Amino acid sequence: NLKSLLTAKWGKEEYRIEPKFREKETLSLLEQGLEDVSFSRPVKSLAWGVPVPDDEGQTMYVWCDALTNYISGLGYFTDHEEKEWWDKAEVTHVIGKDIARFHALIWPSMLRAAKVRIPDRLLIHGFLTSEGEKMSKSLGNVVKPEEVLEHFGGNPDPLRFYLCHEVPVGNDGDFSWKRLDEIYDAKLRNQLGNLLNRVLVMLNKEGGALAMKKPLKMSDGFWKKYDVPFQSHTLDAIHVAMELVTLGNGRFNEIQPWTLAGEERIDILSNFAELLRHIALMLLPFIPNAAQRISAQLNVPYADTMLEKDFVITKEMKEWGSQKEWKTVGTPEILFAPLE
């Protein structure tokens, strides 16, 4: 029974389809009724397929053959199995909505019949359109990633930011050159880059030393809010990070550090430097190069290791004022260059 399969417990987790509205779509397929699926096709209609053993007139149905690659690549049912990568792992399939039926219904049924555990979850994403239309070679509106990279001088972060910020996981999204430039200027240059520059320029005028005596703790509660979307495999955490950027700019204009002097000015600016340290950590999964460069300009002790594969954002790093060895900031540099 496929409907019971979708909610059956396998190991620690339930089999989940995300986002939730995609799960409802799948359940509606079950309610419409299902037909048996043949694992083979006549050679005359599918001559290039994998031959069915002991039946020269039949070839394997391509989807049933393709789906098995998830475990055949691990040597399943051979003498060189590496089952730990499936049995002991948390398995998430990330697929497009047009092939959801095969992955949500046929594949789990195949696995259950073979007495192999099913995946923990299925994450179904939508389509990416171009200027409101489906990408098509005939229309000439296909967006080539290398053209976007060239547009930003080889920097992939603006495209990463745009896709994570503008395209909700599970829904369709649209790519627009005009919107891409607007987001780049408004969010990355004028908000994030400008806040970093203002803080570092003023701190350097005071000698670059940090001395935070009265913590403002502007990030209180934000880390908990930031962690939640990752549990459901969405990218909404990027909006939490940008909320902090907006908060930082607002508080900077409200407090007006340039009207302060001496220890009071350094104290306030040190708090803003600490806020930027948290922002950089939050943005690391989305725009890693920019996040590392922010941390390097701030002169944070762990900055040089942020792009290493084994770098982990620890609980200590999330605590306000935890970097006791961090005494000075570095020299400000342009984070995001103006577009020509």
Short mmCIF file of C-alpha atoms in Angstrom, two decimals:
data_model
loop_
_atom_site.label_atom_id
_atom_site.label_comp_id
_atom_site.label_asym_id
_atom_site.label_seq_id
_atom_site.Cartn_x
_atom_site.Cartn_y
_atom_site.Cartn_z
CA ASN A 1 0.00 0.00 0.00
CA LEU A 2 1.81 3.10 -1.25
CA LYS A 3 -0.18 5.52 0.87
CA SER A 4 0.85 3.78 4.07
CA LEU A 5 4.40 3.61 2.74
CA LEU A 6 4.65 7.41 2.67
CA THR A 7 4.03 7.64 6.40
CA ALA A 8 5.68 4.38 7.45
CA LYS A 9 8.55 4.59 9.91
CA TRP A 10 11.92 3.46 8.62
CA GLY A 11 14.70 3.69 11.18
CA LYS A 12 14.83 6.94 13.11
CA GLU A 13 12.85 9.13 10.76
CA GLU A 14 9.60 9.03 8.87
CA TYR A 15 9.68 9.11 5.09
CA ARG A 16 8.97 12.75 4.33
CA ILE A 17 8.25 14.68 1.18
CA GLU A 18 9.17 18.35 1.39
CA PRO A 19 7.85 21.00 1.08
CA LYS A 20 4.54 19.91 2.59
CA PHE A 21 2.46 21.00 -0.40
CA ARG A 22 4.46 18.62 -2.59
CA GLU A 23 3.53 15.79 -0.23
CA LYS A 24 -0.14 16.70 -0.66
CA GLU A 25 0.31 16.59 -4.44
CA THR A 26 1.79 13.10 -4.18
CA LEU A 27 -1.01 11.86 -1.93
CA SER A 28 -3.51 13.20 -4.44
CA LEU A 29 -1.94 10.92 -7.06
CA LEU A 30 -2.66 7.97 -4.81
CA GLU A 31 -6.26 9.06 -4.36
CA GLN A 32 -6.69 9.18 -8.13
CA GLY A 33 -5.75 5.53 -8.31
CA LEU A 34 -2.56 3.82 -9.51
CA GLU A 35 -1.82 1.23 -12.15
CA ASP A 36 0.86 -1.44 -12.18
CA VAL A 37 4.17 -0.46 -13.77
CA SER A 38 5.89 -2.82 -16.19
CA PHE A 39 9.64 -3.15 -15.62
CA SER A 40 10.29 -3.91 -19.25
CA ARG A 41 9.44 -2.64 -22.73
CA PRO A 42 9.43 -4.43 -26.10
CA VAL A 43 12.72 -4.09 -27.96
CA LYS A 44 10.87 -2.66 -30.96
CA SER A 45 9.82 0.37 -28.87
CA LEU A 46 12.99 0.68 -26.75
CA ALA A 47 15.88 -0.90 -28.62
CA TRP A 48 18.66 0.97 -26.78
CA GLY A 49 17.66 -0.12 -23.26
CA VAL A 50 19.41 -2.64 -21.01
CA PRO A 51 18.42 -6.18 -22.16
CA VAL A 52 16.15 -8.17 -19.85
CA PRO A 53 17.95 -11.38 -18.78
CA ASP A 54 16.62 -14.47 -20.57
CA ASP A 55 14.28 -12.42 -22.76
CA GLU A 56 15.81 -10.98 -25.92
CA GLY A 57 12.53 -9.37 -26.90
CA GLN A 58 12.44 -7.07 -23.87
CA THR A 59 14.58 -4.22 -22.50
CA MET A 60 14.43 -2.65 -19.02
CA TYR A 61 12.11 0.32 -18.54
CA VAL A 62 14.49 3.28 -18.34
CA TRP A 63 13.12 4.71 -15.10
CA CYS A 64 13.34 1.44 -13.22
CA ASP A 65 16.87 1.02 -14.52
CA ALA A 66 17.87 4.63 -13.70
CA LEU A 67 16.51 4.63 -10.16
CA THR A 68 18.58 1.63 -9.16
CA ASN A 69 21.75 3.65 -9.74
CA TYR A 70 21.25 5.23 -6.32
CA ILE A 71 22.22 1.91 -4.72
CA SER A 72 23.95 0.01 -7.54
CA GLY A 73 26.69 2.63 -7.38
CA LEU A 74 27.27 1.42 -3.81
CA GLY A 75 27.64 -2.17 -4.98
CA TYR A 76 24.32 -3.34 -3.59
CA PHE A 77 23.68 -7.09 -4.02
CA THR A 78 27.30 -7.69 -5.06
CA ASP A 79 30.41 -8.89 -3.26
CA HIS A 80 31.70 -5.33 -2.87
CA GLU A 81 28.81 -3.58 -1.10
CA GLU A 82 29.34 -0.25 0.63
CA LYS A 83 25.98 -0.20 2.39
CA GLU A 84 27.08 2.24 5.08
CA TRP A 85 26.64 5.11 2.61
CA TRP A 86 22.93 4.23 2.40
CA ASP A 87 21.96 2.26 5.50
CA LYS A 88 23.83 4.38 8.05
CA ALA A 89 23.44 7.72 6.30
CA GLU A 90 20.66 10.29 6.26
CA VAL A 91 19.46 10.01 2.67
CA THR A 92 17.79 12.96 0.98
CA HIS A 93 16.86 12.88 -2.70
CA VAL A 94 16.76 16.33 -4.32
CA ILE A 95 14.70 16.26 -7.51
CA GLY A 96 12.64 18.38 -9.88
CA LYS A 97 8.86 18.38 -9.67
CA ASP A 98 8.51 16.77 -13.12
CA ILE A 99 10.01 13.48 -11.90
CA ALA A 100 8.36 13.41 -8.47
CA ARG A 101 6.04 10.52 -9.33
CA PHE A 102 8.91 8.17 -10.10
CA HIS A 103 10.88 9.05 -6.97
CA ALA A 104 7.95 9.38 -4.57
CA LEU A 105 5.99 6.30 -5.62
CA ILE A 106 7.86 3.85 -7.84
CA TRP A 107 11.30 4.06 -6.18
CA PRO A 108 10.16 3.48 -2.56
CA SER A 109 8.04 0.56 -3.76
CA MET A 110 11.04 -0.96 -5.53
CA LEU A 111 13.16 -0.60 -2.42
CA ARG A 112 10.55 -2.06 -0.12
CA ALA A 113 10.11 -5.06 -2.42
CA ALA A 114 13.88 -5.58 -2.35
CA LYS A 115 13.91 -5.23 1.46
CA VAL A 116 16.16 -2.17 1.27
CA ARG A 117 15.48 0.88 3.45
CA ILE A 118 13.85 3.83 1.73
CA PRO A 119 15.27 7.38 1.81
CA ASP A 120 14.62 9.61 4.79
CA ARG A 121 13.11 12.34 2.67
CA LEU A 122 12.41 13.63 -0.80
CA LEU A 123 13.03 17.33 -1.45
CA ILE A 124 11.14 18.46 -4.54
CA HIS A 125 12.07 21.76 -6.17
CA GLY A 126 10.33 23.75 -8.86
CA PHE A 127 11.47 25.12 -12.21
CA LEU A 128 13.55 28.20 -12.96
CA THR A 129 12.11 30.43 -15.65
CA SER A 130 13.85 33.22 -17.55
CA GLU A 131 12.22 36.65 -17.58
CA GLY A 132 8.89 34.96 -16.82
CA GLU A 133 9.11 32.35 -19.58
CA LYS A 134 10.24 28.73 -19.66
CA MET A 135 13.87 28.45 -20.73
CA SER A 136 14.08 27.24 -24.30
CA LYS A 137 16.80 27.14 -26.93
CA SER A 138 14.22 28.05 -29.57
CA LEU A 139 13.28 31.19 -27.63
CA GLY A 140 16.94 31.98 -27.04
CA ASN A 141 16.35 32.77 -23.35
CA VAL A 142 18.55 30.10 -21.80
CA VAL A 143 20.75 31.64 -19.08
CA LYS A 144 24.32 30.39 -19.16
CA PRO A 145 26.04 30.44 -15.76
CA GLU A 146 29.34 31.48 -17.34
CA GLU A 147 27.66 34.64 -18.68
CA VAL A 148 26.49 35.54 -15.17
CA LEU A 149 29.99 34.89 -13.81
CA GLU A 150 31.49 37.15 -16.47
CA HIS A 151 28.93 39.84 -15.59
CA PHE A 152 30.33 39.89 -12.04
CA GLY A 153 34.00 39.54 -12.91
CA GLY A 154 34.14 35.81 -12.21
CA ASN A 155 32.59 36.09 -8.73
CA PRO A 156 29.91 33.37 -8.21
CA ASP A 157 28.53 34.84 -4.98
CA PRO A 158 26.05 37.30 -6.59
CA LEU A 159 24.38 34.45 -8.49
CA ARG A 160 24.40 32.24 -5.40
CA PHE A 161 22.81 35.03 -3.39
CA TYR A 162 20.17 35.75 -6.02
CA LEU A 163 19.05 32.12 -6.33
CA CYS A 164 18.99 31.54 -2.56
CA HIS A 165 17.33 34.87 -1.77
CA GLU A 166 14.81 35.04 -4.61
CA VAL A 167 13.81 31.43 -5.34
CA PRO A 168 11.86 29.65 -2.55
CA VAL A 169 12.73 25.97 -2.24
CA GLY A 170 9.92 23.87 -3.70
CA ASN A 171 8.38 26.66 -5.78
CA ASP A 172 9.15 27.93 -9.25
CA GLY A 173 11.47 30.90 -9.49
CA ASP A 174 12.40 33.42 -12.13
CA PHE A 175 15.77 34.64 -13.35
CA SER A 176 15.83 38.27 -14.42
CA TRP A 177 18.96 40.20 -15.35
CA LYS A 178 17.30 43.43 -14.17
CA ARG A 179 16.30 41.91 -10.83
CA LEU A 180 19.76 40.34 -10.45
CA ASP A 181 21.42 43.76 -10.77
CA GLU A 182 18.88 45.36 -8.43
CA ILE A 183 19.47 42.74 -5.74
CA TYR A 184 23.24 43.04 -6.16
CA ASP A 185 23.17 46.82 -5.73
CA ALA A 186 20.53 47.01 -3.01
CA LYS A 187 21.32 44.03 -0.80
CA LEU A 188 25.00 43.23 -1.36
CA ARG A 189 26.62 46.57 -2.19
CA ASN A 190 24.48 49.19 -0.45
CA GLN A 191 23.46 47.22 2.63
CA LEU A 192 26.05 44.53 3.41
CA GLY A 193 29.12 46.08 1.78
CA ASN A 194 28.31 49.57 3.00
CA LEU A 195 27.81 48.49 6.62
CA LEU A 196 31.15 46.68 6.64
CA ASN A 197 32.95 49.64 5.09
CA ARG A 198 31.47 52.22 7.45
CA VAL A 199 32.37 50.21 10.55
CA LEU A 200 35.93 49.39 9.44
CA VAL A 201 36.73 52.89 8.20
CA MET A 202 35.67 54.44 11.51
CA LEU A 203 37.48 51.80 13.59
CA ASN A 204 40.68 52.31 11.61
CA LYS A 205 40.47 56.04 12.25
CA GLU A 206 40.51 55.13 15.96
CA GLY A 207 43.57 52.89 15.53
CA GLY A 208 41.75 49.64 14.68
CA ALA A 209 41.64 48.28 18.23
CA LEU A 210 38.49 46.58 19.58
CA ALA A 211 37.13 47.25 23.06
CA MET A 212 33.55 46.13 23.65
CA LYS A 213 32.58 47.10 27.20
CA LYS A 214 28.77 47.33 26.87
CA PRO A 215 27.52 44.52 24.59
CA LEU A 216 24.49 45.54 22.51
CA LYS A 217 23.75 41.88 21.64
CA MET A 218 21.92 42.72 18.45
CA SER A 219 21.96 39.06 17.37
CA ASP A 220 20.00 37.72 20.39
CA GLY A 221 17.42 35.22 19.18
CA PHE A 222 18.58 35.41 15.57
CA TRP A 223 20.65 32.23 15.71
CA LYS A 224 17.66 30.18 16.88
CA LYS A 225 15.58 31.71 14.12
CA TYR A 226 18.39 31.07 11.65
CA ASP A 227 18.70 27.36 12.50
CA VAL A 228 15.01 26.51 12.01
CA PRO A 229 14.81 26.61 8.17
CA PHE A 230 17.68 24.14 7.82
CA GLN A 231 15.60 21.51 9.61
CA SER A 232 13.10 21.60 6.74
CA HIS A 233 15.78 21.98 4.05
CA THR A 234 14.72 25.45 2.97
CA LEU A 235 17.05 28.39 2.33
CA ASP A 236 15.07 30.94 4.33
CA ALA A 237 17.98 31.33 6.74
CA ILE A 238 19.50 33.75 4.24
CA HIS A 239 16.64 36.15 5.02
CA VAL A 240 17.46 35.95 8.74
CA ALA A 241 21.04 36.97 7.97
CA MET A 242 19.83 39.86 5.84
CA GLU A 243 17.45 40.91 8.62
CA LEU A 244 20.55 41.39 10.77
CA VAL A 245 22.14 43.46 8.00
CA THR A 246 19.06 45.69 7.86
CA LEU A 247 19.00 45.92 11.66
CA GLY A 248 22.68 46.81 11.70
CA ASN A 249 22.29 49.64 9.20
CA GLY A 250 19.25 50.96 11.03
CA ARG A 251 20.97 50.93 14.43
CA PHE A 252 24.11 52.50 12.95
CA ASN A 253 22.09 55.45 11.62
CA GLU A 254 20.14 55.65 14.86
CA ILE A 255 23.15 55.60 17.21
CA GLN A 256 25.31 57.80 14.91
CA PRO A 257 28.76 56.65 16.09
CA TRP A 258 30.37 59.60 14.31
CA THR A 259 28.81 61.88 16.93
CA LEU A 260 30.53 59.97 19.75
CA ALA A 261 34.13 60.19 20.90
CA GLY A 262 36.85 58.21 22.65
CA GLU A 263 36.03 54.96 24.43
CA GLU A 264 32.29 55.32 23.81
CA ARG A 265 32.80 55.43 20.03
CA ILE A 266 35.17 52.45 20.06
CA ASP A 267 32.75 50.50 22.24
CA ILE A 268 29.84 51.05 19.86
CA LEU A 269 31.93 50.33 16.75
CA SER A 270 33.27 47.15 18.35
CA ASN A 271 29.68 45.99 18.81
CA PHE A 272 29.00 46.60 15.14
CA ALA A 273 32.15 44.67 14.22
CA GLU A 274 30.85 41.79 16.36
CA LEU A 275 27.49 41.99 14.59
CA LEU A 276 29.26 41.72 11.23
CA ARG A 277 31.16 38.67 12.52
CA HIS A 278 27.83 36.93 13.16
CA ILE A 279 26.43 38.04 9.80
CA ALA A 280 29.45 36.58 8.01
CA LEU A 281 28.96 33.22 9.73
CA MET A 282 25.29 33.19 8.77
CA LEU A 283 26.07 34.00 5.15
CA LEU A 284 28.84 31.39 4.87
CA PRO A 285 26.59 28.62 3.45
CA PHE A 286 25.18 30.99 0.82
CA ILE A 287 28.00 33.31 -0.29
CA PRO A 288 31.12 31.65 1.11
CA ASN A 289 33.70 33.83 -0.63
CA ALA A 290 32.10 37.06 0.57
CA ALA A 291 31.60 35.66 4.08
CA GLN A 292 35.26 34.74 4.32
CA ARG A 293 36.35 38.13 2.98
CA ILE A 294 34.17 39.93 5.54
CA SER A 295 35.77 37.89 8.32
CA ALA A 296 39.26 38.50 6.92
CA GLN A 297 38.70 42.26 6.80
CA LEU A 298 37.40 42.10 10.35
CA ASN A 299 40.57 40.14 11.21
CA VAL A 300 38.58 37.41 12.98
CA PRO A 301 40.94 34.63 14.23
CA TYR A 302 39.24 31.78 12.32
CA ALA A 303 38.85 33.70 9.04
CA ASP A 304 41.59 31.81 7.18
CA THR A 305 39.93 28.43 7.84
CA MET A 306 36.34 29.31 6.87
CA LEU A 307 36.52 27.87 3.35
CA GLU A 308 38.05 24.58 4.47
CA LYS A 309 35.80 21.53 4.16
CA ASP A 310 36.02 20.63 7.84
CA PHE A 311 35.17 24.15 9.09
CA VAL A 312 32.30 24.04 11.59
CA ILE A 313 30.30 26.93 13.02
CA THR A 314 30.54 26.04 16.70
CA LYS A 315 28.20 26.93 19.54
CA GLU A 316 30.92 29.20 20.91
CA MET A 317 31.15 31.15 17.66
CA LYS A 318 27.42 31.90 17.92
CA GLU A 319 27.87 33.53 21.32
CA TRP A 320 28.17 37.31 21.47
CA GLY A 321 31.68 38.40 22.34
CA SER A 322 33.10 34.88 22.42
CA GLN A 323 36.26 35.60 20.38
CA LYS A 324 38.49 36.79 23.22
CA GLU A 325 41.65 36.66 21.07
CA TRP A 326 40.15 39.07 18.56
CA LYS A 327 41.75 42.41 19.41
CA THR A 328 41.97 44.44 16.17
CA VAL A 329 40.28 44.78 12.79
CA GLY A 330 41.92 44.76 9.39
CA THR A 331 41.92 47.16 6.47
CA PRO A 332 38.62 47.78 4.62
CA GLU A 333 38.41 46.74 0.97
CA ILE A 334 35.56 46.92 -1.53
CA LEU A 335 33.44 43.83 -0.96
CA PHE A 336 31.22 44.14 -4.03
CA ALA A 337 32.44 46.32 -6.88
CA PRO A 338 30.07 48.68 -8.71
CA LEU A 339 28.61 47.30 -11.94
CA GLU A 340 29.85 48.90 -15.13
#
